DNA sequence: CGCTGAGATGCAAACGTTTGCCTAAACTAA
DNA sequence: TTAGTTTAGGCAAACGTTTGCATCTCAGCG
């Protein structure tokens, strides 16, 4: 269907190999010939067939991106488009294509990744999540296939390239912010404990409490899958405690929005009754009411770095495993207030 | 690197062509041989090389998905992950891979699509938006490359396959809902007029007004790019009119959330002072305050149908162009209330 | 017993590139 | 002039499949 290298060769009066070398801008070809060949390519509307190229080079110019299971609503988190944007930007620059893999179940996702890897569809993979005992990660690790994780691997931390924030420190700092505001009863709401990111953010939270000499009550911790109805119950219980929290560290902006909504049902308002801090700084965090005090984790950069790191590894097989820490920044907005102002505003 | 068909052939004591036919489950191969070959494949861990296959078949098993420009925040709209979920589900079922294309500018996106098409990377393309004079669409159309649009093409409506909602009717119905609630001054806030979806939703809105004998004032219409600061100004002006609207039809849930936020700055509350209806029913619409009365356009299904339609077209070159209309459903929630109750609640 | 035809499998070309090696021409140095 | 060297480009194999056609083996038939 398309015009091939041979036709270009014929048109330019050279051999196919010469055309190939012109494409690669090989210095062995004289400028004059290059010019002639390029002209022929243009005239015939030639475009190389990547499949043929991939076949002989045994390298597609493509990277696979693995999203988490779409079974829950987590996929609707703007985190993903944003990280994709970062990945895509550098991939596009370096002329790499993006293959996407999602699925409802872990099994489906694994199938998709295997199709990518076994079928030689991609040169490397970016994992957009990190969870305990993840089949996909295990598969890639065993196959010794180039991959990088956005987040922190649960094991083999220094043999697996990954790009992450310093979530422990971020969480510690933002919790300390709450403490500085006078809060003493501070709860933590996070996602599944299987997620590395949840664990880190919880750790930072606990460190801050300990450092301030505050009790880190078990009752103050809630783990819920995003915003299931179970979450509602847990939050309800949290605020039925004899000494309910006045501050909340929540591991995701979208969760915060859900929690704020629930609290309102219980007659509690943010920040008047409860101060809330969270993570990610997605666009929504800025336009919701109240705008959220949150950790800007620089999602775009996470993606861009992951992309860059992976491609380096692809192009140089013995590039060492890297850990890249993307800086964060706390955005102070209106979901927090000093404890002593409590209720004044609504009084 | 990988195991090839030849090695399998040798192991099973047959010719490569036989192995190939076993893979294709060709009836010309006897059951006994098939069994033997399959065993060998399993033992050697054989997986076909898709590039080689693509080369001779000149068909990758992949479809390209084109997102809109990521320059604005539109990409953070949960619409995209959700529609991707639908696309991915049927693609995965039919063993197709997904190639993604994004870019900051239209130019970048076009480049990406051209790489996909010219390079023989994909068999077809799904366009996730429809805008006036879109280069990408024009390119695909001219190349006569299989593609389907999620949304409504601006021209060549019956030669371009597309899957869409009946946005005009949806908008008419939801506007009528506002009218039934007693609202007489109803404004419209939508995105760029270049977007087919905006036009349709505006049309439906106007039809409903006309049908009810209401004036469709020009002043009542605002077009703003998602939630830029320009939007704030426009909304401000809208509510500075001598007769400000008491009801608002907004073409996107996320925009609604932004608008609610702005209104609050102006001292106006939803639904007490202003009733709001919008479109899409993304997850956020349900957990925000107030939960939004919105048109559920069945995003997942839009994706799934698009995927199915495209693959049919790929597999049968002279499948006719189709138009698939996905049904919608109005979700009644708390962002609307009858006009006469106005201010009662806050009084 | 030879022929026909069906059934099962093999052969080899093709898909469109890349690339190691070879060669012709032109140049250089002595 | 000659031998050596560089330069520019061609030849052909290889990448891992698929597939049209050829081949082989038998069974059945007359």
Coordinates of N, CA, C and O in Angstrom, one line a residue, chain B residues 1-102:
Chain B
X1 N 16.5 -12.9 20.5 CA 16.3 -13.0 21.9 C 15.2 -14.0 22.3 O 15.5 -15.0 22.9
X2 N 14.1 -13.8 21.7 CA 13.0 -14.7 22.0 C 13.0 -16.0 21.2 O 13.9 -16.2 20.3
X3 N 12.1 -16.9 21.5 CA 12.0 -18.1 20.8 C 11.3 -17.9 19.5 O 10.3 -17.2 19.5
X4 N 11.7 -18.4 18.4 CA 11.1 -18.2 17.1 C 10.3 -19.4 16.7 O 10.4 -20.5 17.3
X5 N 9.6 -19.2 15.7 CA 8.7 -20.2 15.1 C 9.5 -21.4 14.6 O 9.1 -22.5 14.6
X6 N 10.7 -21.1 14.2 CA 11.6 -22.1 13.6 C 12.0 -23.1 14.7 O 12.0 -24.3 14.5
X7 N 12.3 -22.5 15.8 CA 12.8 -23.4 16.9 C 11.6 -24.3 17.4 O 11.8 -25.5 17.7
X8 N 10.5 -23.7 17.4 CA 9.3 -24.5 17.8 C 9.1 -25.6 16.7 O 8.9 -26.8 17.1
X9 N 9.3 -25.3 15.5 CA 9.1 -26.2 14.4 C 10.1 -27.4 14.6 O 9.7 -28.5 14.5
X10 N 11.3 -27.0 14.8 CA 12.3 -28.1 15.0 C 12.0 -29.0 16.1 O 12.0 -30.2 16.0
X11 N 11.6 -28.4 17.2 CA 11.3 -29.1 18.4 C 10.1 -30.1 18.2 O 10.1 -31.2 18.7
X12 N 9.2 -29.6 17.4 CA 8.0 -30.4 17.2 C 8.1 -31.3 15.9 O 7.3 -32.1 15.6
X13 N 9.3 -31.2 15.3 CA 9.5 -32.0 14.1 C 8.6 -31.7 12.9 O 8.2 -32.5 12.2
X14 N 8.3 -30.4 12.8 CA 7.5 -30.0 11.6 C 8.1 -28.8 10.9 O 9.1 -28.3 11.4
X15 N 7.4 -28.3 9.9 CA 7.9 -27.1 9.2 C 7.4 -25.8 9.9 O 6.3 -25.9 10.5
X16 N 8.1 -24.7 9.8 CA 7.7 -23.4 10.3 C 6.2 -23.1 9.9 O 5.4 -22.6 10.7
X17 N 6.0 -23.4 8.7 CA 4.6 -23.0 8.2 C 3.5 -23.8 8.9 O 2.5 -23.3 9.2
X18 N 3.9 -25.0 9.3 CA 2.9 -25.8 10.1 C 2.6 -25.1 11.4 O 1.5 -25.0 11.9
X19 N 3.7 -24.7 12.1 CA 3.5 -24.0 13.3 C 2.6 -22.8 13.2 O 1.7 -22.5 13.9
X20 N 2.9 -22.0 12.1 CA 2.1 -20.8 11.8 C 0.7 -21.2 11.7 O -0.2 -20.5 12.3
X21 N 0.4 -22.3 11.0 CA -1.0 -22.7 10.8 C -1.6 -23.2 12.1 O -2.8 -23.0 12.3
X22 N -0.8 -23.7 13.0 CA -1.3 -24.1 14.3 C -1.8 -22.9 15.0 O -2.8 -22.9 15.7
X23 N -0.9 -21.9 15.0 CA -1.3 -20.6 15.7 C -2.6 -20.1 15.2 O -3.4 -19.7 16.0
X24 N -2.8 -20.2 13.9 CA -4.0 -19.6 13.3 C -5.1 -20.6 13.4 O -6.2 -20.4 13.0
X25 N -4.9 -21.8 14.0 CA -5.8 -22.8 14.2 C -6.5 -23.2 12.8 O -7.7 -23.4 12.7
X26 N -5.6 -23.4 11.9 CA -6.0 -23.7 10.5 C -6.5 -25.2 10.5 O -5.8 -26.1 11.0
X27 N -7.6 -25.4 9.9 CA -8.2 -26.8 9.9 C -7.4 -27.8 9.1 O -7.7 -29.0 9.2
X28 N -6.5 -27.3 8.3 CA -5.8 -28.2 7.5 C -4.7 -29.0 8.3 O -4.1 -29.9 7.7
X29 N -4.5 -28.6 9.5 CA -3.5 -29.3 10.3 C -4.3 -30.3 11.2 O -5.3 -30.0 11.8
X30 N -3.8 -31.5 11.2 CA -4.4 -32.6 12.0 C -4.4 -32.3 13.4 O -3.4 -31.7 13.9
X31 N -5.4 -32.7 14.2 CA -5.4 -32.5 15.6 C -4.2 -33.0 16.3 O -3.7 -32.4 17.2
X32 N -3.7 -34.2 15.8 CA -2.5 -34.8 16.5 C -1.3 -33.8 16.4 O -0.7 -33.5 17.4
X33 N -1.1 -33.3 15.2 CA 0.0 -32.4 15.0 C -0.2 -31.1 15.8 O 0.8 -30.6 16.5
X34 N -1.4 -30.6 15.8 CA -1.6 -29.4 16.6 C -1.2 -29.6 18.0 O -0.6 -28.8 18.6
X35 N -1.6 -30.7 18.5 CA -1.3 -31.0 19.9 C 0.2 -31.0 20.2 O 0.7 -30.4 21.1
X36 N 0.9 -31.7 19.3 CA 2.3 -31.8 19.4 C 3.0 -30.4 19.4 O 3.8 -30.0 20.2
X37 N 2.5 -29.6 18.4 CA 3.1 -28.3 18.2 C 2.8 -27.4 19.4 O 3.7 -26.7 19.9
X38 N 1.6 -27.5 19.9 CA 1.2 -26.7 21.0 C 2.1 -27.0 22.2 O 2.4 -26.1 23.0
X39 N 2.3 -28.3 22.4 CA 3.1 -28.7 23.5 C 4.5 -28.1 23.4 O 5.1 -27.5 24.3
X40 N 5.1 -28.2 22.2 CA 6.4 -27.6 22.0 C 6.4 -26.1 22.2 O 7.3 -25.6 22.9
X41 N 5.3 -25.4 21.8 CA 5.3 -24.0 22.0 C 5.3 -23.7 23.5 O 6.0 -22.8 24.0
X42 N 4.5 -24.4 24.2 CA 4.4 -24.2 25.7 C 5.8 -24.5 26.3 O 6.3 -23.7 27.1
X43 N 6.4 -25.6 25.9 CA 7.7 -26.0 26.6 C 8.8 -24.9 26.3 O 9.6 -24.7 27.2
X44 N 8.8 -24.4 25.1 CA 9.8 -23.5 24.8 C 9.4 -22.0 25.2 O 10.3 -21.1 25.2
X45 N 8.2 -21.9 25.7 CA 7.8 -20.5 26.0 C 7.7 -19.6 24.8 O 8.2 -18.5 24.8
X46 N 7.1 -20.1 23.8 CA 7.1 -19.4 22.5 C 6.0 -18.3 22.6 O 4.9 -18.5 23.0
X47 N 6.3 -17.1 22.0 CA 5.3 -16.1 21.8 C 5.6 -15.4 20.5 O 6.7 -15.0 20.2
X48 N 4.5 -15.3 19.7 CA 4.8 -14.8 18.3 C 5.3 -13.3 18.4 O 4.9 -12.6 19.3
X49 N 6.1 -13.0 17.4 CA 6.6 -11.7 17.3 C 5.6 -10.8 16.5 O 5.5 -11.1 15.3
X50 N 5.0 -9.9 17.1 CA 3.9 -9.1 16.4 C 4.5 -8.3 15.3 O 3.8 -8.0 14.3
X51 N 5.7 -7.9 15.4 CA 6.3 -7.0 14.3 C 6.4 -7.8 13.0 O 6.0 -7.3 12.0
X52 N 6.9 -9.0 13.2 CA 7.0 -9.8 12.0 C 5.6 -10.1 11.4 O 5.4 -9.9 10.2
X53 N 4.7 -10.4 12.2 CA 3.4 -10.6 11.8 C 2.8 -9.4 11.1 O 2.2 -9.5 10.0
X54 N 2.9 -8.3 11.8 CA 2.4 -7.0 11.2 C 3.0 -6.8 9.8 O 2.3 -6.3 8.9
X55 N 4.2 -7.1 9.7 CA 4.9 -6.8 8.5 C 4.3 -7.5 7.3 O 3.9 -6.9 6.3
X56 N 4.1 -8.8 7.5 CA 3.5 -9.5 6.3 C 2.0 -9.3 6.2 O 1.5 -9.2 5.1
X57 N 1.3 -9.2 7.3 CA -0.1 -9.0 7.2 C -0.4 -7.5 6.9 O -1.5 -7.2 6.6
X58 N 0.5 -6.7 7.1 CA 0.4 -5.2 7.0 C -0.9 -4.8 7.8 O -1.8 -4.2 7.3
X59 N -0.9 -5.3 9.0 CA -2.0 -4.9 10.0 C -1.4 -5.2 11.4 O -1.1 -6.3 11.7
X60 N -1.3 -4.1 12.1 CA -0.9 -4.3 13.5 C -2.2 -4.6 14.2 O -3.2 -4.3 13.6
X61 N -2.2 -5.1 15.3 CA -3.5 -5.3 16.0 C -3.6 -4.1 17.0 O -3.6 -4.4 18.2
X62 N -3.6 -2.9 16.5 CA -3.6 -1.8 17.4 C -4.5 -0.7 16.9 O -4.6 -0.5 15.7
X63 N -5.0 0.0 17.9 CA -5.8 1.2 17.5 C -5.2 2.4 18.2 O -4.8 2.3 19.3
X64 N -5.3 3.5 17.5 CA -4.7 4.8 18.1 C -5.9 5.6 18.8 O -7.0 5.6 18.3
X65 N -5.6 6.2 19.9 CA -6.5 7.0 20.6 C -6.0 8.4 20.7 O -4.9 8.6 21.2
X66 N -6.7 9.4 20.1 CA -6.2 10.7 20.1 C -7.0 11.6 21.1 O -8.2 11.8 21.1
X67 N -6.2 12.1 22.1 CA -6.8 13.0 23.1 C -6.7 14.4 22.6 O -5.8 14.7 21.7
X68 N -7.4 15.3 23.2 CA -7.3 16.7 22.8 C -6.0 17.2 23.3 O -5.4 16.6 24.1
X69 N -5.7 18.4 22.9 CA -4.5 19.1 23.4 C -4.5 19.2 24.9 O -5.5 19.5 25.6
X70 N -3.4 19.0 25.5 CA -3.3 19.0 26.9 C -2.9 20.4 27.4 O -2.5 20.6 28.6
X71 N -2.9 21.3 26.5 CA -2.4 22.7 26.9 C -3.3 23.2 28.0 O -2.8 23.7 29.0
X72 N -4.6 23.1 27.9 CA -5.5 23.6 29.0 C -5.7 22.4 29.9 O -5.1 21.4 29.8
X73 N -6.5 22.7 30.9 CA -6.7 21.7 31.9 C -7.7 20.6 31.5 O -8.0 19.8 32.3
X74 N -8.2 20.8 30.3 CA -9.3 19.9 29.9 C -9.0 18.4 30.1 O -9.9 17.6 30.4
X75 N -7.7 18.2 29.9 CA -7.3 16.8 30.0 C -7.6 16.2 31.4 O -7.7 15.0 31.6
X76 N -7.6 17.0 32.4 CA -7.9 16.5 33.7 C -9.3 16.2 33.9 O -9.7 15.7 35.0
X77 N -10.1 16.3 32.9 CA -11.5 16.0 33.0 C -11.6 14.4 33.1 O -11.1 13.8 32.2
X78 N -12.3 13.9 34.1 CA -12.4 12.5 34.2 C -13.2 11.8 33.1 O -13.2 10.6 33.0
X79 N -13.7 12.6 32.2 CA -14.3 12.1 31.0 C -13.3 11.2 30.3 O -13.6 10.1 29.8
X80 N -12.0 11.6 30.2 CA -11.1 10.8 29.4 C -10.7 9.5 30.0 O -10.8 8.5 29.3
X81 N -10.3 9.4 31.2 CA -10.1 8.1 31.8 C -11.3 7.2 31.6 O -11.2 6.0 31.3
X82 N -12.5 7.7 31.7 CA -13.7 6.9 31.7 C -13.9 6.4 30.3 O -14.2 5.2 30.1
X83 N -13.8 7.2 29.3 CA -14.0 6.8 27.9 C -12.9 5.8 27.5 O -13.1 4.8 26.8
X84 N -11.7 6.0 28.0 CA -10.6 5.1 27.8 C -10.9 3.7 28.3 O -10.6 2.7 27.7
X85 N -11.5 3.8 29.5 CA -11.9 2.5 30.1 C -12.8 1.7 29.2 O -12.7 0.5 29.0
X86 N -13.8 2.4 28.6 CA -14.7 1.7 27.7 C -14.0 1.2 26.4 O -14.2 0.1 26.0
X87 N -13.2 2.1 25.9 CA -12.4 1.7 24.7 C -11.5 0.5 25.0 O -11.5 -0.5 24.3
X88 N -10.8 0.6 26.1 CA -9.9 -0.4 26.5 C -10.6 -1.8 26.7 O -10.0 -2.8 26.3
X89 N -11.7 -1.8 27.3 CA -12.4 -3.0 27.6 C -12.7 -3.8 26.3 O -12.3 -5.0 26.3
X90 N -13.3 -3.2 25.3 CA -13.5 -4.0 24.2 C -12.3 -4.3 23.4 O -12.1 -5.3 22.8
X91 N -11.3 -3.3 23.4 CA -10.1 -3.6 22.7 C -9.4 -4.8 23.2 O -8.9 -5.7 22.5
X92 N -9.3 -4.8 24.5 CA -8.7 -5.9 25.2 C -9.4 -7.3 24.9 O -8.7 -8.3 24.6
X93 N -10.7 -7.2 24.9 CA -11.4 -8.4 24.5 C -11.1 -8.9 23.1 O -10.9 -10.1 22.9
X94 N -11.0 -8.0 22.2 CA -10.7 -8.4 20.8 C -9.2 -8.4 20.5 O -8.8 -8.5 19.3
X95 N -8.4 -8.4 21.6 CA -7.0 -8.5 21.4 C -6.4 -7.4 20.6 O -5.5 -7.6 19.8
X96 N -6.9 -6.2 20.8 CA -6.2 -5.1 20.2 C -5.4 -4.3 21.2 O -5.8 -4.2 22.4
X97 N -4.4 -3.7 20.8 CA -3.6 -2.8 21.7 C -4.0 -1.3 21.5 O -4.6 -1.0 20.5
X98 N -3.7 -0.5 22.5 CA -4.0 0.9 22.4 C -2.8 1.8 22.3 O -1.9 1.7 23.2
X99 N -2.8 2.6 21.3 CA -1.7 3.6 21.2 C -2.3 4.9 21.5 O -3.3 5.3 21.0
X100 N -1.6 5.6 22.3 CA -2.1 6.9 22.8 C -1.4 8.1 22.1 O -0.2 8.0 21.9
X101 N -2.1 9.1 21.8 CA -1.5 10.3 21.3 C -2.0 11.5 21.9 O -3.2 11.8 21.9
X102 N -1.1 12.2 22.5 CA -1.4 13.6 23.1 C -0.4 14.5 22.7 O 0.6 14.2 22.0

